[in-house]
C-alpha positions as YAML, in Angstrom:
chain: A
units: angstrom
residues:
- id: 1
  name: MET
  ca: [130.89, 82.57, 112.08]
- id: 2
  name: ILE
  ca: [128.39, 80.80, 109.70]
- id: 3
  name: SER
  ca: [127.50, 82.69, 106.83]
- id: 4
  name: LEU
  ca: [123.96, 83.98, 106.15]
- id: 5
  name: LYS
  ca: [123.92, 81.82, 102.90]
- id: 6
  name: THR
  ca: [125.31, 78.65, 104.53]
- id: 7
  name: TRP
  ca: [122.55, 79.27, 107.55]
- id: 8
  name: ASN
  ca: [119.77, 79.16, 105.05]
- id: 9
  name: ALA
  ca: [120.92, 76.09, 103.17]
- id: 10
  name: PHE
  ca: [120.87, 74.42, 106.33]
- id: 11
  name: VAL
  ca: [117.25, 75.77, 107.59]
- id: 12
  name: ASP
  ca: [116.38, 74.51, 103.90]
- id: 13
  name: LEU
  ca: [117.79, 71.09, 104.30]
- id: 14
  name: ILE
  ca: [115.70, 70.47, 107.54]
- id: 15
  name: PHE
  ca: [112.65, 72.64, 106.71]
- id: 16
  name: PRO
  ca: [112.41, 71.93, 102.78]
- id: 17
  name: ARG
  ca: [110.31, 74.78, 101.13]
- id: 18
  name: VAL
  ca: [108.73, 73.85, 98.21]
- id: 19
  name: CYS
  ca: [107.68, 76.06, 94.73]
- id: 20
  name: ILE
  ca: [103.81, 76.70, 95.18]
- id: 21
  name: GLY
  ca: [103.44, 76.41, 91.35]
- id: 22
  name: CYS
  ca: [105.77, 72.93, 90.57]
- id: 23
  name: LYS
  ca: [105.89, 71.73, 94.51]
- id: 24
  name: ARG
  ca: [109.76, 71.15, 93.85]
- id: 25
  name: HIS
  ca: [112.36, 72.14, 96.57]
- id: 26
  name: LEU
  ca: [113.25, 75.61, 96.57]
- id: 27
  name: ASN
  ca: [117.11, 76.92, 96.38]
- id: 28
  name: PHE
  ca: [118.10, 79.10, 99.26]
- id: 29
  name: TYR
  ca: [117.72, 82.13, 96.76]
- id: 30
  name: GLU
  ca: [114.24, 81.44, 95.59]
- id: 31
  name: LYS
  ca: [111.05, 82.74, 97.50]
- id: 32
  name: ILE
  ca: [107.63, 81.40, 97.21]
- id: 33
  name: LEU
  ca: [108.10, 80.61, 93.39]
- id: 34
  name: CYS
  ca: [111.04, 78.78, 91.85]
- id: 35
  name: ILE
  ca: [112.72, 80.70, 88.50]
- id: 36
  name: GLY
  ca: [111.05, 78.06, 86.29]
- id: 37
  name: CYS
  ca: [107.61, 78.82, 87.41]
- id: 38
  name: ARG
  ca: [108.46, 82.72, 87.71]
- id: 39
  name: LEU
  ca: [109.36, 83.15, 84.37]
- id: 40
  name: ASP
  ca: [106.58, 80.77, 83.09]
- id: 41
  name: LEU
  ca: [103.55, 83.12, 84.51]
- id: 42
  name: PRO
  ca: [101.35, 85.21, 82.11]
- id: 43
  name: LEU
  ca: [102.95, 88.42, 82.78]
- id: 44
  name: THR
  ca: [101.09, 91.23, 80.87]
- id: 45
  name: HIS
  ca: [103.87, 94.23, 80.86]
- id: 46
  name: PHE
  ca: [100.83, 96.77, 80.72]
- id: 47
  name: GLN
  ca: [102.85, 99.07, 82.56]
- id: 48
  name: LYS
  ca: [104.96, 99.80, 79.45]
- id: 49
  name: ASN
  ca: [102.07, 101.17, 77.54]
- id: 50
  name: ARG
  ca: [99.50, 103.26, 78.86]
- id: 51
  name: LYS
  ca: [96.86, 102.42, 76.28]
- id: 52
  name: ASN
  ca: [97.04, 98.92, 76.89]
- id: 53
  name: PRO
  ca: [93.86, 96.54, 76.72]
- id: 54
  name: LEU
  ca: [93.01, 97.02, 80.12]
- id: 55
  name: PHE
  ca: [93.34, 100.98, 80.05]
- id: 56
  name: GLN
  ca: [90.91, 100.90, 76.91]
- id: 57
  name: LYS
  ca: [88.59, 98.28, 78.62]
- id: 58
  name: LEU
  ca: [87.88, 100.32, 81.85]
- id: 59
  name: LYS
  ca: [87.97, 104.04, 80.29]
- id: 60
  name: LEU
  ca: [84.97, 103.21, 78.82]
- id: 61
  name: ASN
  ca: [83.04, 103.22, 82.34]
- id: 62
  name: PHE
  ca: [84.98, 106.00, 83.84]
- id: 63
  name: PRO
  ca: [87.43, 109.01, 83.52]
- id: 64
  name: LEU
  ca: [90.51, 106.89, 84.00]
- id: 65
  name: GLU
  ca: [94.36, 107.94, 83.76]
- id: 66
  name: ASN
  ca: [96.30, 104.47, 84.06]
- id: 67
  name: ALA
  ca: [95.37, 100.94, 84.51]
- id: 68
  name: THR
  ca: [97.59, 97.88, 84.73]
- id: 69
  name: ALA
  ca: [97.84, 94.12, 86.15]
- id: 70
  name: LEU
  ca: [100.74, 92.28, 87.10]
- id: 71
  name: PHE
  ca: [98.87, 88.92, 84.97]
- id: 72
  name: TYR
  ca: [96.71, 87.76, 82.67]
- id: 73
  name: PHE
  ca: [94.16, 85.62, 84.42]
- id: 74
  name: GLU
  ca: [93.61, 81.68, 83.65]
- id: 75
  name: LYS
  ca: [91.11, 80.21, 85.38]
- id: 76
  name: GLU
  ca: [92.98, 76.90, 86.13]
- id: 77
  name: GLY
  ca: [96.23, 78.36, 86.04]
- id: 78
  name: LYS
  ca: [99.11, 79.01, 88.46]
- id: 79
  name: VAL
  ca: [98.11, 82.49, 88.96]
- id: 80
  name: ALA
  ca: [94.96, 81.52, 89.75]
- id: 81
  name: GLN
  ca: [95.66, 78.72, 92.21]
- id: 82
  name: MET
  ca: [98.04, 81.48, 93.97]
- id: 83
  name: ILE
  ca: [95.26, 84.21, 94.29]
- id: 84
  name: HIS
  ca: [92.67, 81.30, 95.48]
- id: 85
  name: GLN
  ca: [95.09, 80.86, 98.49]
- id: 86
  name: PHE
  ca: [96.11, 84.25, 99.26]
- id: 87
  name: LYS
  ca: [92.14, 85.07, 99.27]
- id: 88
  name: TYR
  ca: [90.70, 82.30, 100.85]
- id: 89
  name: LEU
  ca: [93.31, 79.97, 102.92]
- id: 90
  name: ASP
  ca: [94.60, 82.63, 104.84]
- id: 91
  name: GLN
  ca: [97.94, 82.84, 102.89]
- id: 92
  name: ARG
  ca: [98.58, 86.38, 103.52]
- id: 93
  name: HIS
  ca: [102.37, 86.46, 102.67]
- id: 94
  name: LEU
  ca: [101.32, 85.32, 99.03]
- id: 95
  name: GLY
  ca: [99.64, 88.85, 98.86]
- id: 96
  name: VAL
  ca: [102.50, 90.58, 100.09]
- id: 97
  name: TYR
  ca: [105.03, 88.54, 97.78]
- id: 98
  name: LEU
  ca: [102.68, 89.50, 94.82]
- id: 99
  name: GLY
  ca: [102.17, 92.96, 95.82]
- id: 100
  name: HIS
  ca: [105.96, 93.64, 96.06]
- id: 101
  name: TRP
  ca: [106.26, 92.25, 92.50]
- id: 102
  name: LEU
  ca: [103.26, 94.19, 90.98]
- id: 103
  name: GLY
  ca: [105.13, 97.18, 92.90]
- id: 104
  name: ASP
  ca: [108.22, 96.69, 90.84]
- id: 105
  name: THR
  ca: [106.48, 97.06, 87.85]
- id: 106
  name: LEU
  ca: [104.90, 100.06, 88.44]
- id: 107
  name: LEU
  ca: [108.10, 101.69, 89.48]
- id: 108
  name: GLU
  ca: [108.71, 100.89, 85.87]
- id: 109
  name: SER
  ca: [106.11, 103.40, 84.64]
- id: 110
  name: SER
  ca: [106.75, 107.25, 84.66]
- id: 111
  name: ASN
  ca: [102.71, 107.30, 85.30]
- id: 112
  name: LEU
  ca: [101.97, 104.70, 87.48]
- id: 113
  name: LYS
  ca: [104.57, 105.48, 90.29]
- id: 114
  name: LYS
  ca: [103.40, 109.12, 90.55]
- id: 115
  name: VAL
  ca: [100.42, 109.02, 92.63]
- id: 116
  name: ASP
  ca: [99.51, 110.58, 95.81]
- id: 117
  name: GLY
  ca: [97.85, 107.66, 97.65]
- id: 118
  name: ILE
  ca: [96.59, 104.18, 97.46]
- id: 119
  name: ILE
  ca: [93.05, 103.01, 97.91]
- id: 120
  name: PRO
  ca: [92.20, 99.24, 98.40]
- id: 121
  name: VAL
  ca: [88.50, 98.06, 97.26]
- id: 122
  name: PRO
  ca: [87.05, 97.46, 100.54]
- id: 123
  name: LEU
  ca: [85.20, 94.31, 102.01]
- id: 124
  name: HIS
  ca: [81.48, 94.71, 103.61]
- id: 125
  name: PRO
  ca: [82.18, 94.22, 107.35]
- id: 126
  name: SER
  ca: [80.57, 91.28, 107.53]
- id: 127
  name: LYS
  ca: [82.58, 89.34, 105.10]
- id: 128
  name: LYS
  ca: [85.77, 90.89, 106.26]
- id: 129
  name: ARG
  ca: [84.81, 89.55, 109.94]
- id: 130
  name: LYS
  ca: [84.38, 86.03, 108.10]
- id: 131
  name: ARG
  ca: [87.69, 86.29, 105.98]
- id: 132
  name: GLY
  ca: [89.87, 87.63, 108.83]
- id: 133
  name: TYR
  ca: [91.69, 90.31, 106.30]
- id: 134
  name: ASN
  ca: [90.89, 92.33, 103.11]
- id: 135
  name: GLN
  ca: [92.86, 91.03, 100.43]
- id: 136
  name: ALA
  ca: [92.86, 94.11, 98.74]
- id: 137
  name: ALA
  ca: [94.18, 95.88, 101.42]
- id: 138
  name: ILE
  ca: [97.34, 93.61, 101.83]
- id: 139
  name: ILE
  ca: [98.00, 94.20, 98.28]
- id: 140
  name: ALA
  ca: [97.75, 98.02, 98.66]
- id: 141
  name: GLY
  ca: [99.71, 97.72, 101.76]
- id: 142
  name: ALA
  ca: [102.86, 96.09, 99.85]
- id: 143
  name: LEU
  ca: [102.28, 98.84, 96.97]
- id: 144
  name: SER
  ca: [102.56, 101.63, 100.01]
- id: 145
  name: GLU
  ca: [105.97, 100.12, 100.74]
- id: 146
  name: LYS
  ca: [107.10, 99.66, 97.27]
- id: 147
  name: LEU
  ca: [106.15, 103.16, 95.98]
- id: 148
  name: LYS
  ca: [106.63, 105.17, 99.38]
- id: 149
  name: VAL
  ca: [102.93, 106.54, 98.98]
- id: 150
  name: PRO
  ca: [100.38, 106.71, 101.92]
- id: 151
  name: LEU
  ca: [97.82, 104.27, 102.28]
- id: 152
  name: VAL
  ca: [94.27, 105.28, 102.60]
- id: 153
  name: LYS
  ca: [92.00, 103.62, 104.78]
- id: 154
  name: LYS
  ca: [88.31, 103.95, 105.03]
- id: 155
  name: THR
  ca: [87.88, 106.92, 102.81]
- id: 156
  name: LEU
  ca: [85.89, 104.43, 100.55]
- id: 157
  name: ILE
  ca: [83.24, 101.82, 102.48]
- id: 158
  name: ARG
  ca: [81.31, 98.97, 101.42]
- id: 159
  name: VAL
  ca: [77.51, 99.30, 102.31]
- id: 160
  name: LYS
  ca: [76.11, 96.74, 100.39]
- id: 161
  name: ARG
  ca: [76.80, 92.91, 101.30]
- id: 162
  name: THR
  ca: [76.96, 91.42, 97.60]
- id: 163
  name: GLN
  ca: [76.94, 87.67, 96.89]
- id: 164
  name: SER
  ca: [80.57, 86.40, 95.37]
- id: 165
  name: LEU
  ca: [80.86, 87.55, 91.85]
- id: 166
  name: ALA
  ca: [82.17, 84.63, 90.38]
- id: 167
  name: GLN
  ca: [79.14, 82.82, 90.78]
- id: 168
  name: ILE
  ca: [77.10, 85.16, 88.86]
- id: 169
  name: GLY
  ca: [76.96, 86.25, 85.33]
- id: 170
  name: TYR
  ca: [78.01, 89.41, 83.35]
- id: 171
  name: ASP
  ca: [74.66, 91.51, 83.73]
- id: 172
  name: GLU
  ca: [74.19, 90.21, 87.25]
- id: 173
  name: ARG
  ca: [77.75, 91.53, 88.25]
- id: 174
  name: TRP
  ca: [76.66, 95.04, 87.39]
- id: 175
  name: ARG
  ca: [73.44, 95.21, 88.81]
- id: 176
  name: GLU
  ca: [75.04, 93.37, 92.26]
- id: 177
  name: VAL
  ca: [77.72, 95.88, 92.82]
- id: 178
  name: ASP
  ca: [75.37, 99.14, 91.81]
- id: 179
  name: GLN
  ca: [75.89, 101.61, 94.86]
- id: 180
  name: ALA
  ca: [77.53, 98.88, 96.55]
- id: 181
  name: PHE
  ca: [80.19, 101.48, 97.78]
- id: 182
  name: GLU
  ca: [80.25, 105.10, 99.34]
- id: 183
  name: PHE
  ca: [82.66, 107.99, 99.99]
- id: 184
  name: ASN
  ca: [83.27, 107.87, 103.46]
- id: 185
  name: LYS
  ca: [85.36, 110.99, 104.75]
- id: 186
  name: PRO
  ca: [87.57, 113.55, 102.79]
- id: 187
  name: LEU
  ca: [90.74, 112.71, 101.27]
- id: 188
  name: PRO
  ca: [93.96, 115.23, 102.44]
- id: 189
  name: LYS
  ca: [93.76, 118.14, 100.08]
- id: 190
  name: GLU
  ca: [97.21, 117.23, 98.53]
- id: 191
  name: MET
  ca: [95.98, 113.49, 96.92]
- id: 192
  name: LYS
  ca: [95.04, 114.55, 93.38]
- id: 193
  name: HIS
  ca: [95.82, 111.49, 92.01]
- id: 194
  name: VAL
  ca: [95.24, 107.97, 93.85]
- id: 195
  name: LEU
  ca: [95.45, 104.43, 92.87]
- id: 196
  name: LEU
  ca: [92.84, 101.98, 93.30]
- id: 197
  name: VAL
  ca: [93.85, 98.56, 94.21]
- id: 198
  name: ASP
  ca: [91.90, 95.10, 93.77]
- id: 199
  name: ASP
  ca: [93.02, 91.51, 93.34]
- id: 200
  name: VAL
  ca: [91.31, 90.41, 89.86]
- id: 201
  name: ILE
  ca: [89.72, 92.17, 87.19]
- id: 202
  name: THR
  ca: [87.23, 90.53, 85.21]
- id: 203
  name: THR
  ca: [84.21, 92.26, 84.10]
- id: 204
  name: GLY
  ca: [85.43, 95.71, 85.98]
- id: 205
  name: ALA
  ca: [82.09, 95.93, 87.81]
- id: 206
  name: THR
  ca: [83.29, 96.06, 90.80]
- id: 207
  name: LEU
  ca: [86.26, 98.96, 90.03]
- id: 208
  name: THR
  ca: [83.55, 101.18, 88.15]
- id: 209
  name: ALA
  ca: [81.27, 101.32, 91.16]
- id: 210
  name: CYS
  ca: [84.19, 102.04, 93.28]
- id: 211
  name: ALA
  ca: [85.25, 104.56, 90.95]
- id: 212
  name: ARG
  ca: [82.01, 106.22, 90.67]
- id: 213
  name: ALA
  ca: [81.71, 106.66, 94.27]
- id: 214
  name: LEU
  ca: [84.94, 108.13, 94.61]
- id: 215
  name: LEU
  ca: [84.60, 110.67, 91.82]
- id: 216
  name: LYS
  ca: [81.28, 111.75, 92.76]
- id: 217
  name: LYS
  ca: [82.70, 113.97, 95.43]
- id: 218
  name: ASN
  ca: [86.29, 114.21, 94.46]
- id: 219
  name: PRO
  ca: [88.11, 115.91, 91.37]
- id: 220
  name: LEU
  ca: [90.82, 113.06, 91.49]
- id: 221
  name: LYS
  ca: [92.88, 111.62, 88.64]
- id: 222
  name: LEU
  ca: [92.46, 107.88, 89.12]
- id: 223
  name: SER
  ca: [94.59, 104.81, 88.17]
- id: 224
  name: ILE
  ca: [93.94, 101.26, 88.49]
- id: 225
  name: VAL
  ca: [95.91, 98.27, 89.42]
- id: 226
  name: SER
  ca: [95.45, 94.58, 90.23]
- id: 227
  name: LEU
  ca: [97.28, 91.42, 90.63]
- id: 228
  name: ALA
  ca: [95.67, 89.68, 87.53]
- id: 229
  name: CYS
  ca: [93.06, 90.65, 84.78]
- id: 230
  name: ARG
  ca: [90.77, 88.61, 82.18]
- id: 231
  name: LEU
  ca: [90.02, 90.61, 79.19]
...
């Protein structure tokens, strides 16, 4: 009987997989990224320190329990390349892969692994129809699997179709997302601490608008996570 290791090696020979970072062939034990590229990515390690720079930045805008991101965001780097493919080129498996990686780091944190529910930043319905999926929901789903915590859908909705925030300046971003989100339905009573999930944090405007909509009618503890952040 052929072992799984032998079978995977045979499949890789016939249908070679390549690293999304450097494009070299992956070994049978590697997935998505080769070990070299994995080690080269700019991890923040923010989960190890509650009072990290991202927490300090966001806590100025709303009451916050914890905040972390897996990577630092560099505009032309491998992280940006992966997130672009995941977000705009229908590479949903990348979101699951990175979401599981983020989940592993949350399990290292005594604060971030103790949440009652996970809420993705919602897309406007028209944008979701065009893209076919909500990237934040895919990340949140992967986190739900890792943390064994329920994914909460439709509690927060996007009522304003905003333009792409990447194309506008700092002040315009805050005006664009003002009142863009609304609280839609009550959370289960047992959910006292929720995790709000997005793909990339830059100014923090989107997450601030989401947080204010959630906290307006809920006495919650709120933590924030994302795949990447730019400080």
